[in-house]
Coordinates of C-alpha atoms and ligand atoms in Angstrom, one line a residue:
M30 CA 30.1 -168.3 -45.3
N31 CA 28.7 -167.1 -48.5
I32 CA 29.3 -163.4 -48.8
T33 CA 29.6 -161.6 -52.0
V34 CA 31.3 -158.3 -52.2
K35 CA 32.4 -156.8 -55.5
N36 CA 35.6 -155.1 -54.3
V37 CA 38.3 -157.6 -54.5
K38 CA 40.5 -156.2 -51.8
L39 CA 37.5 -156.1 -49.5
S40 CA 36.2 -159.6 -50.3
N41 CA 39.7 -161.1 -49.6
W42 CA 40.0 -159.1 -46.4
I43 CA 36.7 -160.2 -45.1
K44 CA 37.5 -163.9 -45.9
E45 CA 40.8 -163.5 -44.1
V46 CA 39.3 -161.9 -41.0
A47 CA 36.6 -164.5 -40.9
D48 CA 39.0 -167.3 -41.0
L49 CA 41.0 -165.8 -38.3
C50 CA 38.4 -164.6 -35.9
Q51 CA 35.8 -167.3 -36.6
P52 CA 32.6 -165.5 -36.1
D53 CA 29.2 -167.3 -36.2
N54 CA 27.8 -164.9 -38.6
I55 CA 28.8 -162.1 -40.9
H56 CA 26.6 -159.1 -41.5
I57 CA 27.4 -156.4 -44.2
C58 CA 26.0 -153.2 -43.0
N59 CA 24.1 -150.8 -45.4
G60 CA 23.6 -147.9 -43.0
S61 CA 19.9 -147.8 -43.4
R62 CA 17.5 -146.7 -40.7
E63 CA 16.0 -150.3 -40.7
E64 CA 19.4 -151.6 -40.0
Y65 CA 19.8 -149.3 -37.0
D66 CA 16.5 -150.0 -35.6
Q67 CA 17.0 -153.7 -35.9
M68 CA 20.4 -153.4 -34.0
I69 CA 18.8 -151.4 -31.3
E70 CA 16.0 -153.9 -31.0
T71 CA 18.5 -156.7 -30.4
L72 CA 20.4 -154.6 -27.9
L73 CA 17.1 -153.7 -26.1
K74 CA 16.1 -157.4 -25.9
S75 CA 19.3 -158.4 -24.3
G76 CA 19.0 -155.6 -21.9
I77 CA 22.2 -153.9 -23.0
A78 CA 20.5 -150.8 -24.3
I79 CA 18.1 -149.0 -21.9
P80 CA 15.4 -146.9 -23.6
L81 CA 14.8 -143.4 -22.3
K82 CA 11.2 -142.4 -21.8
T83 CA 11.8 -138.7 -22.2
R84 CA 13.9 -138.7 -25.5
P85 CA 12.5 -140.4 -28.5
N86 CA 14.7 -143.1 -30.2
S87 CA 17.4 -142.5 -27.5
F88 CA 19.2 -145.1 -25.4
L89 CA 21.5 -145.4 -22.4
F90 CA 24.5 -147.9 -22.3
R91 CA 26.7 -148.7 -19.4
S92 CA 30.2 -149.8 -20.1
D93 CA 32.3 -152.1 -17.9
P94 CA 34.0 -150.1 -15.2
S95 CA 37.3 -150.9 -16.7
D96 CA 36.5 -149.8 -20.0
V97 CA 35.6 -146.1 -19.8
A98 CA 38.0 -144.0 -21.8
R99 CA 40.8 -144.1 -24.4
V100 CA 43.7 -146.1 -23.4
E101 CA 46.8 -144.0 -24.4
D102 CA 49.2 -146.4 -22.8
R103 CA 47.9 -149.2 -24.9
T104 CA 47.9 -147.3 -28.2
Y105 CA 50.6 -147.9 -30.6
I106 CA 52.1 -146.3 -33.8
S107 CA 53.8 -149.3 -35.4
T108 CA 56.2 -148.0 -38.0
S109 CA 59.1 -149.9 -39.3
S110 CA 61.5 -148.0 -37.1
K111 CA 60.8 -146.6 -33.6
D112 CA 62.3 -143.2 -34.6
E113 CA 59.4 -142.9 -37.3
A114 CA 56.9 -143.2 -34.4
G115 CA 58.8 -140.6 -32.4
P116 CA 59.1 -139.9 -28.7
T117 CA 55.4 -139.1 -28.1
N118 CA 54.1 -142.5 -29.3
N119 CA 54.3 -146.0 -28.0
W120 CA 55.9 -148.3 -30.4
I121 CA 56.2 -152.0 -31.1
D122 CA 57.8 -153.5 -34.1
P123 CA 55.0 -154.3 -36.6
V124 CA 56.2 -157.8 -37.2
E125 CA 56.1 -158.4 -33.3
L126 CA 52.9 -156.5 -32.7
K127 CA 51.1 -158.3 -35.6
K128 CA 52.2 -161.7 -34.1
I129 CA 50.9 -160.7 -30.6
M130 CA 47.7 -159.4 -32.1
L131 CA 47.0 -162.3 -34.6
D132 CA 47.2 -164.6 -31.5
L133 CA 44.7 -162.6 -29.7
Y134 CA 42.4 -162.3 -32.8
K135 CA 42.4 -166.1 -33.3
G136 CA 38.8 -167.3 -32.7
C137 CA 38.1 -164.0 -30.9
M138 CA 34.6 -163.7 -32.5
K139 CA 33.4 -167.1 -31.6
G140 CA 29.7 -167.0 -30.7
R141 CA 29.3 -163.5 -32.2
T142 CA 28.4 -161.7 -35.4
M143 CA 31.1 -160.1 -37.4
Y144 CA 29.8 -156.6 -38.8
V145 CA 31.3 -155.1 -41.8
I146 CA 30.9 -151.4 -41.7
P147 CA 31.6 -149.3 -44.9
F148 CA 31.9 -145.7 -44.0
S149 CA 33.1 -142.4 -45.4
M150 CA 35.0 -139.8 -43.4
G151 CA 33.7 -136.6 -45.0
P152 CA 30.7 -136.3 -47.4
I153 CA 30.4 -139.4 -49.6
G154 CA 32.3 -138.7 -52.8
S155 CA 33.9 -135.5 -51.6
P156 CA 37.5 -135.1 -52.9
I157 CA 38.8 -134.6 -49.4
A158 CA 36.7 -137.6 -48.0
K159 CA 38.4 -141.0 -47.3
I160 CA 36.7 -144.4 -47.2
G161 CA 37.2 -146.9 -44.3
I162 CA 35.7 -150.3 -43.6
E163 CA 35.5 -151.3 -40.0
I164 CA 35.1 -155.0 -39.1
S165 CA 33.7 -155.2 -35.6
D166 CA 32.0 -157.8 -33.3
S167 CA 30.3 -155.0 -31.3
P168 CA 26.7 -154.1 -32.2
Y169 CA 27.2 -151.0 -29.9
V170 CA 30.1 -150.0 -32.3
V171 CA 27.8 -150.4 -35.3
V172 CA 25.0 -148.1 -34.1
N173 CA 27.6 -145.4 -32.9
M174 CA 29.3 -145.6 -36.3
H175 CA 25.9 -145.1 -37.9
I176 CA 25.8 -141.7 -36.2
M177 CA 29.5 -140.7 -36.1
T178 CA 30.3 -141.6 -39.8
R179 CA 28.5 -141.9 -43.0
V180 CA 27.8 -145.7 -43.0
S181 CA 26.2 -146.6 -46.4
S182 CA 26.1 -149.2 -49.2
R183 CA 26.8 -146.3 -51.5
V184 CA 30.4 -146.4 -50.0
L185 CA 30.7 -150.0 -51.5
E186 CA 29.3 -148.8 -54.8
L187 CA 31.9 -145.9 -54.9
L188 CA 34.7 -148.4 -54.2
G189 CA 33.8 -150.5 -57.3
T190 CA 35.8 -153.6 -57.9
D191 CA 39.2 -152.1 -57.2
G192 CA 38.7 -148.9 -55.2
D193 CA 41.0 -148.5 -52.1
F194 CA 39.9 -148.2 -48.5
I195 CA 41.4 -148.0 -45.0
P196 CA 40.8 -151.4 -43.3
C197 CA 39.9 -150.9 -39.6
L198 CA 39.7 -154.2 -37.6
H199 CA 38.1 -154.1 -34.2
S200 CA 37.1 -156.9 -31.7
I201 CA 36.1 -156.5 -28.2
G202 CA 38.1 -159.6 -27.5
A203 CA 35.5 -161.7 -25.7
P204 CA 34.7 -164.8 -27.7
L205 CA 31.6 -166.7 -26.3
A206 CA 31.8 -170.5 -25.7
P207 CA 28.7 -172.5 -26.7
G208 CA 26.0 -171.8 -24.2
Q209 CA 28.0 -169.1 -22.4
K210 CA 26.0 -166.3 -21.1
D211 CA 27.1 -162.9 -22.5
S212 CA 28.0 -160.0 -20.2
K213 CA 26.4 -156.6 -20.9
W214 CA 29.7 -155.1 -21.9
P215 CA 32.0 -157.7 -22.8
C216 CA 35.7 -156.6 -23.2
A217 CA 39.3 -157.7 -22.6
P218 CA 41.4 -157.0 -19.5
I219 CA 43.7 -153.9 -19.9
E220 CA 46.9 -155.8 -20.6
K221 CA 45.2 -157.5 -23.5
K222 CA 44.0 -154.1 -25.1
Y223 CA 45.8 -152.9 -28.0
I224 CA 44.9 -149.9 -30.1
S225 CA 47.3 -150.3 -33.1
H226 CA 48.1 -148.3 -36.1
F227 CA 50.3 -149.2 -39.0
P228 CA 50.6 -145.8 -40.9
E229 CA 52.9 -147.2 -43.5
E230 CA 50.1 -149.4 -44.8
N231 CA 47.1 -147.3 -43.7
L232 CA 45.9 -150.1 -41.4
I233 CA 44.2 -150.2 -37.9
W234 CA 43.9 -153.1 -35.6
S235 CA 42.1 -152.6 -32.4
Y236 CA 41.5 -155.3 -29.7
G237 CA 39.9 -155.6 -26.4
S238 CA 37.9 -152.3 -25.8
G239 CA 34.4 -151.3 -26.8
Y240 CA 34.7 -147.7 -25.7
G241 CA 34.7 -144.5 -27.8
G242 CA 37.9 -143.7 -29.5
N243 CA 39.3 -147.3 -28.9
A244 CA 36.5 -148.8 -30.8
L245 CA 34.9 -146.2 -33.2
L246 CA 37.8 -146.5 -35.5
G247 CA 36.7 -143.7 -37.9
K248 CA 37.5 -141.1 -35.3
K249 CA 40.8 -140.9 -33.5
C250 CA 42.4 -143.9 -35.3
L251 CA 41.5 -143.1 -38.9
A252 CA 40.7 -139.4 -39.0
L253 CA 43.5 -138.4 -36.8
R254 CA 46.4 -140.9 -36.5
I255 CA 46.2 -142.6 -39.8
A256 CA 45.0 -139.4 -41.6
S257 CA 47.8 -137.2 -40.0
A258 CA 50.4 -139.6 -41.6
M259 CA 48.7 -139.4 -44.9
A260 CA 48.3 -135.7 -44.8
R261 CA 51.9 -135.3 -44.3
R262 CA 52.8 -137.6 -47.2
E263 CA 50.3 -135.8 -49.4
G264 CA 50.8 -132.2 -48.3
W265 CA 47.5 -131.4 -46.3
M266 CA 46.5 -131.4 -42.6
A267 CA 44.5 -133.6 -40.2
E268 CA 44.1 -131.8 -36.9
H269 CA 42.3 -132.3 -33.5
M270 CA 40.3 -129.0 -34.1
L271 CA 36.8 -127.9 -34.0
I272 CA 35.6 -125.7 -36.9
L273 CA 33.2 -122.7 -36.5
R274 CA 31.9 -119.9 -38.5
L275 CA 31.6 -116.4 -36.7
T276 CA 29.7 -113.7 -38.5
N277 CA 30.1 -110.1 -37.3
P278 CA 27.3 -107.4 -37.2
A279 CA 28.4 -106.3 -40.8
G280 CA 28.0 -109.7 -42.1
R281 CA 31.7 -110.5 -42.5
Q282 CA 32.3 -114.3 -42.0
F283 CA 35.3 -115.7 -40.2
H284 CA 36.1 -119.4 -40.1
I285 CA 38.0 -120.5 -37.1
A286 CA 39.7 -123.8 -36.4
A287 CA 40.7 -124.4 -32.8
A288 CA 42.8 -127.1 -31.2
F289 CA 42.2 -127.9 -27.4
P290 CA 43.0 -131.2 -25.7
S291 CA 40.2 -133.8 -25.0
A292 CA 37.5 -132.5 -22.6
C293 CA 38.7 -128.8 -22.6
G294 CA 35.6 -127.3 -24.2
K295 CA 35.8 -127.9 -28.0
T296 CA 32.2 -128.9 -28.2
N297 CA 31.0 -126.0 -26.2
L298 CA 33.1 -123.4 -28.2
A299 CA 32.0 -125.0 -31.5
M300 CA 28.3 -124.4 -30.6
M301 CA 28.8 -121.2 -28.6
Q302 CA 26.1 -118.6 -28.7
P303 CA 27.7 -115.1 -28.5
S304 CA 26.8 -112.9 -25.6
I305 CA 27.8 -109.9 -27.6
P306 CA 25.0 -108.4 -29.7
G307 CA 25.0 -108.8 -33.4
W308 CA 27.5 -111.6 -33.6
K309 CA 26.5 -115.1 -34.8
C310 CA 28.3 -118.4 -34.4
E311 CA 27.7 -121.6 -36.5
C312 CA 29.0 -125.0 -35.9
I313 CA 30.8 -126.9 -38.6
G314 CA 32.7 -129.6 -36.5
D315 CA 33.6 -130.1 -32.9
D316 CA 36.5 -132.4 -32.8
I317 CA 38.5 -132.9 -36.2
A318 CA 39.4 -130.8 -39.1
W319 CA 40.8 -131.9 -42.5
M320 CA 42.4 -129.2 -44.3
K321 CA 43.8 -128.6 -47.9
I322 CA 45.1 -125.7 -49.8
G323 CA 42.4 -124.6 -52.4
P324 CA 42.9 -123.2 -55.8
D325 CA 43.0 -119.7 -54.4
G326 CA 45.9 -120.6 -52.1
R327 CA 43.8 -120.5 -48.9
L328 CA 43.4 -123.4 -46.5
Y329 CA 40.0 -125.0 -46.7
A330 CA 38.7 -127.3 -44.0
I331 CA 36.0 -130.0 -43.7
N332 CA 34.7 -131.9 -40.7
P333 CA 35.2 -135.5 -41.6
E334 CA 32.7 -136.7 -38.9
N335 CA 29.0 -137.0 -39.1
G336 CA 28.1 -136.6 -35.3
F337 CA 29.2 -135.5 -31.9
F338 CA 30.8 -137.8 -29.3
G339 CA 30.7 -135.3 -26.6
V340 CA 31.6 -135.3 -22.9
A341 CA 28.3 -135.2 -21.0
P342 CA 29.2 -134.0 -17.5
G343 CA 29.2 -130.2 -17.4
T344 CA 26.9 -129.9 -20.4
S345 CA 23.8 -127.8 -19.6
Y346 CA 21.6 -125.1 -20.8
N347 CA 24.0 -122.7 -19.2
T348 CA 27.2 -124.1 -20.7
N349 CA 26.0 -125.4 -24.1
P350 CA 22.4 -124.8 -24.9
M351 CA 22.8 -125.8 -28.4
A352 CA 24.3 -129.2 -27.5
M353 CA 21.4 -129.7 -25.0
D354 CA 18.9 -129.0 -27.9
T355 CA 20.9 -131.5 -30.1
L356 CA 20.3 -134.2 -27.5
K357 CA 16.6 -134.3 -27.5
E358 CA 16.2 -137.4 -29.6
N359 CA 18.1 -140.0 -31.6
V360 CA 21.0 -140.1 -29.1
I361 CA 23.1 -142.7 -27.7
F362 CA 24.2 -141.9 -24.1
T363 CA 27.0 -143.9 -22.5
N364 CA 27.8 -144.1 -18.7
C365 CA 25.4 -141.3 -17.7
A366 CA 22.9 -141.8 -14.7
L367 CA 19.5 -142.9 -15.2
T368 CA 16.6 -140.9 -13.3
D369 CA 13.5 -142.4 -12.0
D370 CA 11.4 -140.9 -14.7
G371 CA 13.5 -142.6 -17.4
D372 CA 15.7 -139.7 -18.5
V373 CA 19.5 -139.5 -18.3
W374 CA 21.4 -137.2 -15.9
W375 CA 24.9 -136.0 -15.2
E376 CA 26.9 -133.8 -12.9
G377 CA 26.5 -130.2 -14.0
M378 CA 23.2 -130.6 -15.8
D379 CA 20.6 -127.8 -15.2
G380 CA 18.1 -127.9 -12.4
D381 CA 18.1 -129.7 -9.1
E382 CA 20.0 -133.0 -8.6
P383 CA 17.6 -135.9 -8.8
K384 CA 16.6 -137.3 -5.4
H385 CA 17.3 -140.8 -6.6
A386 CA 18.9 -142.2 -9.6
I387 CA 20.8 -145.3 -10.9
D388 CA 24.4 -144.5 -11.3
W389 CA 26.5 -145.4 -14.4
K390 CA 27.6 -148.6 -12.6
G391 CA 23.8 -149.6 -12.2
R392 CA 23.7 -148.9 -8.5
D393 CA 21.3 -146.8 -6.5
W394 CA 22.5 -143.3 -6.2
T395 CA 21.3 -140.3 -4.1
P396 CA 22.9 -136.9 -3.6
E397 CA 24.4 -138.3 -0.4
S398 CA 26.4 -140.8 -2.5
T399 CA 30.1 -140.4 -2.2
E400 CA 30.7 -141.3 -5.9
E401 CA 29.5 -139.4 -9.0
A402 CA 26.2 -140.6 -10.7
A403 CA 27.8 -140.2 -14.2
H404 CA 31.2 -141.1 -15.1
A405 CA 33.5 -138.1 -15.7
N406 CA 33.9 -139.3 -19.2
A407 CA 30.3 -140.1 -19.9
R408 CA 29.4 -139.4 -23.5
F409 CA 26.6 -138.6 -25.9
T410 CA 26.6 -139.7 -29.5
A411 CA 24.4 -137.4 -31.5
P412 CA 23.9 -136.6 -35.2
A413 CA 25.5 -133.3 -36.2
S414 CA 22.6 -132.5 -38.4
Q415 CA 20.4 -132.2 -35.3
C416 CA 22.4 -129.2 -33.9
P417 CA 20.3 -126.1 -34.2
V418 CA 23.2 -124.0 -35.2
I419 CA 24.9 -126.4 -37.6
C420 CA 26.2 -124.3 -40.4
K421 CA 24.4 -124.7 -43.8
D422 CA 27.8 -125.3 -45.4
W423 CA 29.0 -128.0 -42.8
E424 CA 28.9 -130.6 -45.6
K425 CA 30.3 -128.4 -48.5
Q426 CA 32.5 -130.7 -50.4
E427 CA 35.4 -128.2 -50.8
G428 CA 35.2 -127.1 -47.1
V429 CA 35.3 -123.5 -45.8
P430 CA 38.4 -121.1 -45.8
I431 CA 40.1 -120.9 -42.4
D432 CA 41.0 -117.3 -41.2
I433 CA 42.1 -118.1 -37.8
F434 CA 43.8 -120.9 -35.7
I435 CA 43.5 -120.9 -32.0
F436 CA 45.5 -123.2 -29.6
G437 CA 44.8 -123.5 -25.9
G438 CA 44.5 -125.8 -22.9
R439 CA 43.5 -125.9 -19.3
R440 CA 46.0 -123.9 -17.3
T441 CA 45.2 -122.8 -13.6
N442 CA 48.0 -120.2 -13.9
V443 CA 50.7 -118.6 -15.9
V444 CA 48.8 -118.3 -19.3
P445 CA 46.7 -115.2 -20.0
L446 CA 43.2 -115.2 -21.5
V447 CA 44.5 -114.5 -25.0
Y448 CA 47.5 -113.6 -27.0
E449 CA 48.4 -113.5 -30.6
A450 CA 51.5 -115.1 -32.3
Y451 CA 54.0 -112.7 -33.9
N452 CA 54.0 -114.6 -37.1
W453 CA 53.5 -118.2 -38.3
D454 CA 56.7 -119.7 -37.0
H455 CA 55.9 -118.2 -33.5
G456 CA 52.5 -119.7 -33.9
V457 CA 53.9 -123.1 -34.5
F458 CA 56.1 -122.6 -31.4
L459 CA 53.0 -121.8 -29.4
G460 CA 51.3 -124.9 -30.8
A461 CA 54.4 -127.1 -30.3
T462 CA 54.8 -126.0 -26.6
A463 CA 51.0 -126.1 -25.7
A464 CA 50.5 -127.6 -22.3
S465 CA 47.4 -128.6 -20.4
E466 CA 46.1 -130.2 -17.3
T467 CA 45.0 -133.8 -18.0
T468 CA 41.3 -134.8 -18.0
A469 CA 39.2 -137.9 -17.7
A470 CA 39.1 -138.5 -21.5
N471 CA 42.0 -140.8 -21.1
I472 CA 42.5 -143.5 -18.5
G473 CA 45.1 -142.1 -16.1
A474 CA 45.6 -139.4 -13.6
V475 CA 43.7 -136.3 -13.9
G476 CA 44.9 -132.7 -13.4
N477 CA 48.7 -133.2 -14.3
L478 CA 50.3 -130.8 -16.5
R479 CA 51.5 -132.2 -19.7
R480 CA 52.9 -130.8 -23.0
D481 CA 50.3 -131.6 -25.5
P482 CA 51.6 -130.1 -28.8
F483 CA 48.6 -129.0 -31.0
A484 CA 46.4 -131.1 -28.7
M485 CA 47.7 -133.9 -30.9
K486 CA 50.0 -135.8 -28.3
P487 CA 47.6 -138.8 -28.3
F488 CA 46.6 -138.6 -32.0
C489 CA 49.7 -137.8 -34.2
G490 CA 50.4 -140.9 -36.3
Y491 CA 54.1 -140.2 -36.8
N492 CA 57.3 -138.5 -35.3
M493 CA 56.0 -135.2 -33.7
G494 CA 59.2 -133.5 -34.7
D495 CA 58.2 -134.2 -38.3
Y496 CA 54.8 -132.9 -37.6
F497 CA 56.2 -129.7 -36.4
R498 CA 58.2 -129.6 -39.6
H499 CA 55.0 -130.2 -41.7
W500 CA 53.5 -127.2 -39.9
I501 CA 56.4 -125.0 -40.7
E502 CA 56.3 -126.2 -44.4
M503 CA 52.5 -125.6 -44.7
G504 CA 53.2 -122.0 -43.4
K505 CA 55.8 -121.5 -46.2
R506 CA 53.3 -122.8 -48.8
L507 CA 50.4 -120.7 -47.5
G508 CA 52.5 -117.5 -47.3
N509 CA 50.5 -114.4 -46.7
K510 CA 47.2 -116.4 -47.0
A511 CA 48.1 -118.3 -43.9
P512 CA 45.6 -118.2 -41.0
K513 CA 46.6 -116.0 -38.1
I514 CA 47.4 -117.8 -34.9
F515 CA 46.2 -117.1 -31.4
Y516 CA 46.5 -118.8 -27.9
V517 CA 43.7 -118.8 -25.4
N518 CA 43.3 -120.0 -21.8
W519 CA 39.7 -119.9 -20.4
F520 CA 40.7 -121.7 -17.4
R521 CA 42.9 -119.3 -15.3
K522 CA 42.1 -119.3 -11.6
S523 CA 42.5 -116.7 -8.7
S524 CA 44.7 -117.4 -5.7
E525 CA 41.5 -118.6 -4.0
G526 CA 41.0 -121.2 -6.8
K527 CA 38.1 -119.5 -8.6
F528 CA 37.9 -119.2 -12.3
L529 CA 38.6 -115.7 -13.4
W530 CA 36.8 -115.7 -16.7
P531 CA 33.2 -116.7 -17.1
G532 CA 33.8 -118.5 -20.3
F533 CA 31.2 -120.1 -22.7
S534 CA 29.1 -117.5 -24.4
D535 CA 31.4 -114.8 -23.1
N536 CA 34.3 -116.4 -24.9
S537 CA 32.7 -114.5 -28.0
R538 CA 34.3 -111.4 -26.4
V539 CA 37.8 -112.8 -27.0
L540 CA 36.9 -114.1 -30.4
K541 CA 35.6 -110.7 -31.3
W542 CA 39.1 -109.2 -30.5
I543 CA 40.7 -112.0 -32.5
C544 CA 38.5 -111.2 -35.6
E545 CA 39.4 -107.6 -35.2
R546 CA 43.0 -108.2 -35.2
V547 CA 42.5 -110.2 -38.3
D548 CA 40.8 -107.3 -39.9
G549 CA 43.5 -104.9 -38.6
K550 CA 41.0 -103.1 -36.5
A551 CA 42.1 -103.8 -33.0
N552 CA 45.3 -102.8 -31.2
A553 CA 47.7 -105.2 -29.5
K554 CA 50.7 -104.6 -27.3
K555 CA 54.1 -106.3 -27.8
T556 CA 55.0 -108.6 -24.9
S557 CA 57.6 -111.2 -24.3
I558 CA 55.1 -114.0 -24.9
G559 CA 53.3 -112.4 -28.0
L560 CA 50.7 -109.8 -28.8
L561 CA 48.3 -109.0 -26.1
P562 CA 45.1 -106.9 -26.1
D563 CA 44.9 -103.9 -23.8
E564 CA 42.1 -104.7 -21.2
K565 CA 40.1 -102.1 -22.8
N566 CA 40.3 -103.7 -26.2
I567 CA 38.2 -106.7 -25.0
D568 CA 34.5 -105.9 -25.3
L569 CA 33.2 -106.2 -21.7
N570 CA 29.9 -104.5 -22.2
G571 CA 27.2 -106.0 -20.1
L572 CA 29.7 -108.3 -18.3
N573 CA 30.1 -108.0 -14.6
I574 CA 33.9 -108.7 -14.1
S575 CA 36.0 -106.8 -11.7
P576 CA 39.0 -104.8 -13.1
E577 CA 41.2 -106.9 -10.6
N578 CA 40.1 -110.1 -12.2
M579 CA 40.7 -108.7 -15.8
K580 CA 44.2 -107.7 -14.6
E581 CA 45.0 -111.1 -13.3
L582 CA 43.6 -112.7 -16.4
M583 CA 46.0 -110.7 -18.5
N584 CA 48.9 -110.8 -16.3
I585 CA 52.2 -112.1 -17.5
N586 CA 54.6 -112.8 -14.7
P587 CA 58.1 -113.2 -16.3
D588 CA 59.4 -115.4 -13.5
E589 CA 56.6 -117.8 -14.1
W590 CA 57.4 -118.0 -17.9
K591 CA 61.1 -118.3 -17.2
A592 CA 60.2 -121.2 -15.0
E593 CA 58.5 -122.9 -18.0
I594 CA 61.8 -122.8 -20.1
P595 CA 63.5 -125.8 -18.7
D596 CA 60.4 -127.9 -19.4
I597 CA 60.0 -126.6 -22.9
E598 CA 63.8 -127.4 -23.4
K599 CA 63.3 -130.9 -22.1
H600 CA 60.3 -131.3 -24.2
F601 CA 62.2 -130.1 -27.4
A602 CA 65.2 -132.2 -26.7
T603 CA 63.1 -135.3 -26.9
F604 CA 62.8 -134.7 -30.6
G605 CA 66.5 -134.5 -31.2
K606 CA 67.6 -133.7 -34.7
R607 CA 63.9 -133.9 -35.9
L608 CA 63.1 -130.6 -34.1
P609 CA 63.0 -127.9 -36.9
E610 CA 65.6 -125.3 -36.7
E611 CA 62.9 -122.7 -36.9
L612 CA 61.5 -123.9 -33.5
R613 CA 65.1 -123.9 -31.9
E614 CA 65.3 -120.2 -33.2
Q615 CA 61.9 -119.3 -31.7
L616 CA 62.8 -120.6 -28.2
K617 CA 66.1 -118.7 -28.5
E618 CA 64.1 -115.5 -29.3
F619 CA 61.6 -116.2 -26.5
K620 CA 64.4 -116.4 -23.9
E621 CA 65.9 -113.3 -25.2
R622 CA 62.5 -111.4 -24.9
L623 CA 62.1 -112.8 -21.3
R624 CA 65.6 -111.5 -20.3
Ligands
LIG28 C1 37.5 -137.3 -27.9 C2 38.7 -137.1 -27.2 O1 36.8 -138.3 -27.7 O2 39.5 -136.3 -27.7 O3 37.1 -136.4 -28.8 O4 39.1 -137.9 -26.4
LIG29 MN1 38.8 -135.2 -29.3

């Protein structure tokens, strides 16, 4: 095939991949609207994309029922030694893994087009941005990458003849024999799926899945796993964090970066509209933050993404009106239900349930059906620029200065609504020991408690012990300019199993206390776990919540916390010598405080 690309590394790589995967055609993407429209046109013709009557330029896709979420069990950090990948990652020796995958890649694009997608994570040309090139045989991936990243021929211009990029190779792993009819969502069986990262050479190889983070390689693979390893080498941070700007009635701005595990409400918080008068919230990002120390010694964050790949079920005008308004046009929906009037629907959406719909598997659905109409990990892919509360500075090349870090997760019990770390190292201890009940964002059991340090367990591209050390070191470099660290839990339940806290826009009440702490204007009391507000310090004006509920939300039961210690010790022990001394010390002090 006669393809001319100026960049030497890219041109060689395209040839190499084409020889290996043997596609029928090669298409170099330019990111234009025409290209998007053409791809959608082809997807419509083949019946893979379903047009939505009620939302202009929006389409529904249904994945194969076996390919509905990230596959953490099939995700690898392939470093030269197992120890470099650490205890939280799956590891296969790079030579062995490449051999396995080269065999799979051989001829895997037969009968298909190979798309070369040049993209920038971060505004094109920003000093913090990184260039990636994804090669994929999935047109669904191309249209999603158009929304989630900045796909453009300008990226190729920027690369010039010798610029460097992160190669991201993706195949759905379903070659077509001559005359063979394609399926609607071709993919490989689970045992042939591999989501592989080679952080020592900034390389990503993904095979067998077409879904979300397995296939849109700019997101979890590049912007978190590979970027976290680069960030450690280069002295910056790549985190699984939303970024928002909160402005108080006096006009003082606070920038908050918050890490919660997948499907724990990052998108909702990022777009939250405060229920307290005079406060304003603007969204900068809902999933990933790249942060560097700026010339003034503060930590500056950018959102490397260009869109939102959010969980649809549970999203409504009640829980996230700004997301609902973002979804009016130009959206790709995956695994949602289709209503009879040609709209999408999912569990938890406003209004009545439809009397009839087509479920995510393409079957008739009625409220009597025993299965859900939309898959629990059904998603929307929407341009960030469409969010009504997108911050005007969301694409600022140098980013925004972070004042506050928040960690959290889904905990039915034990953990109070909010508390503050005593200092940076204690904050790192809170991040390192964060635990959450698992969700449908990953294939596997839902609702089990797991330690998910910094919400990065599935996304850290190197030994998590070294990642903790990197956090400790960043704190030393930031000194008194370091963001203050807090921990929240919106998900505590009463003994009857009811949520104690209303959440969503009322989370602004908690953020207000946090901001006032940063400004030295609110009190806190010392407890064994950290600094807690007095119940009266949280602004409950206009909120109907019983004093008993507030008490339960803030309750610290030392016995329950003592019961956590063996699990924290076990968790820490997995890092062996790589666990920073500072965290050992934090655990010791915690135990002493609990005595
Ligand atoms: C996501 C995830 O898709 O964390 O953002 O799973
Ligand atoms: Mn995420």
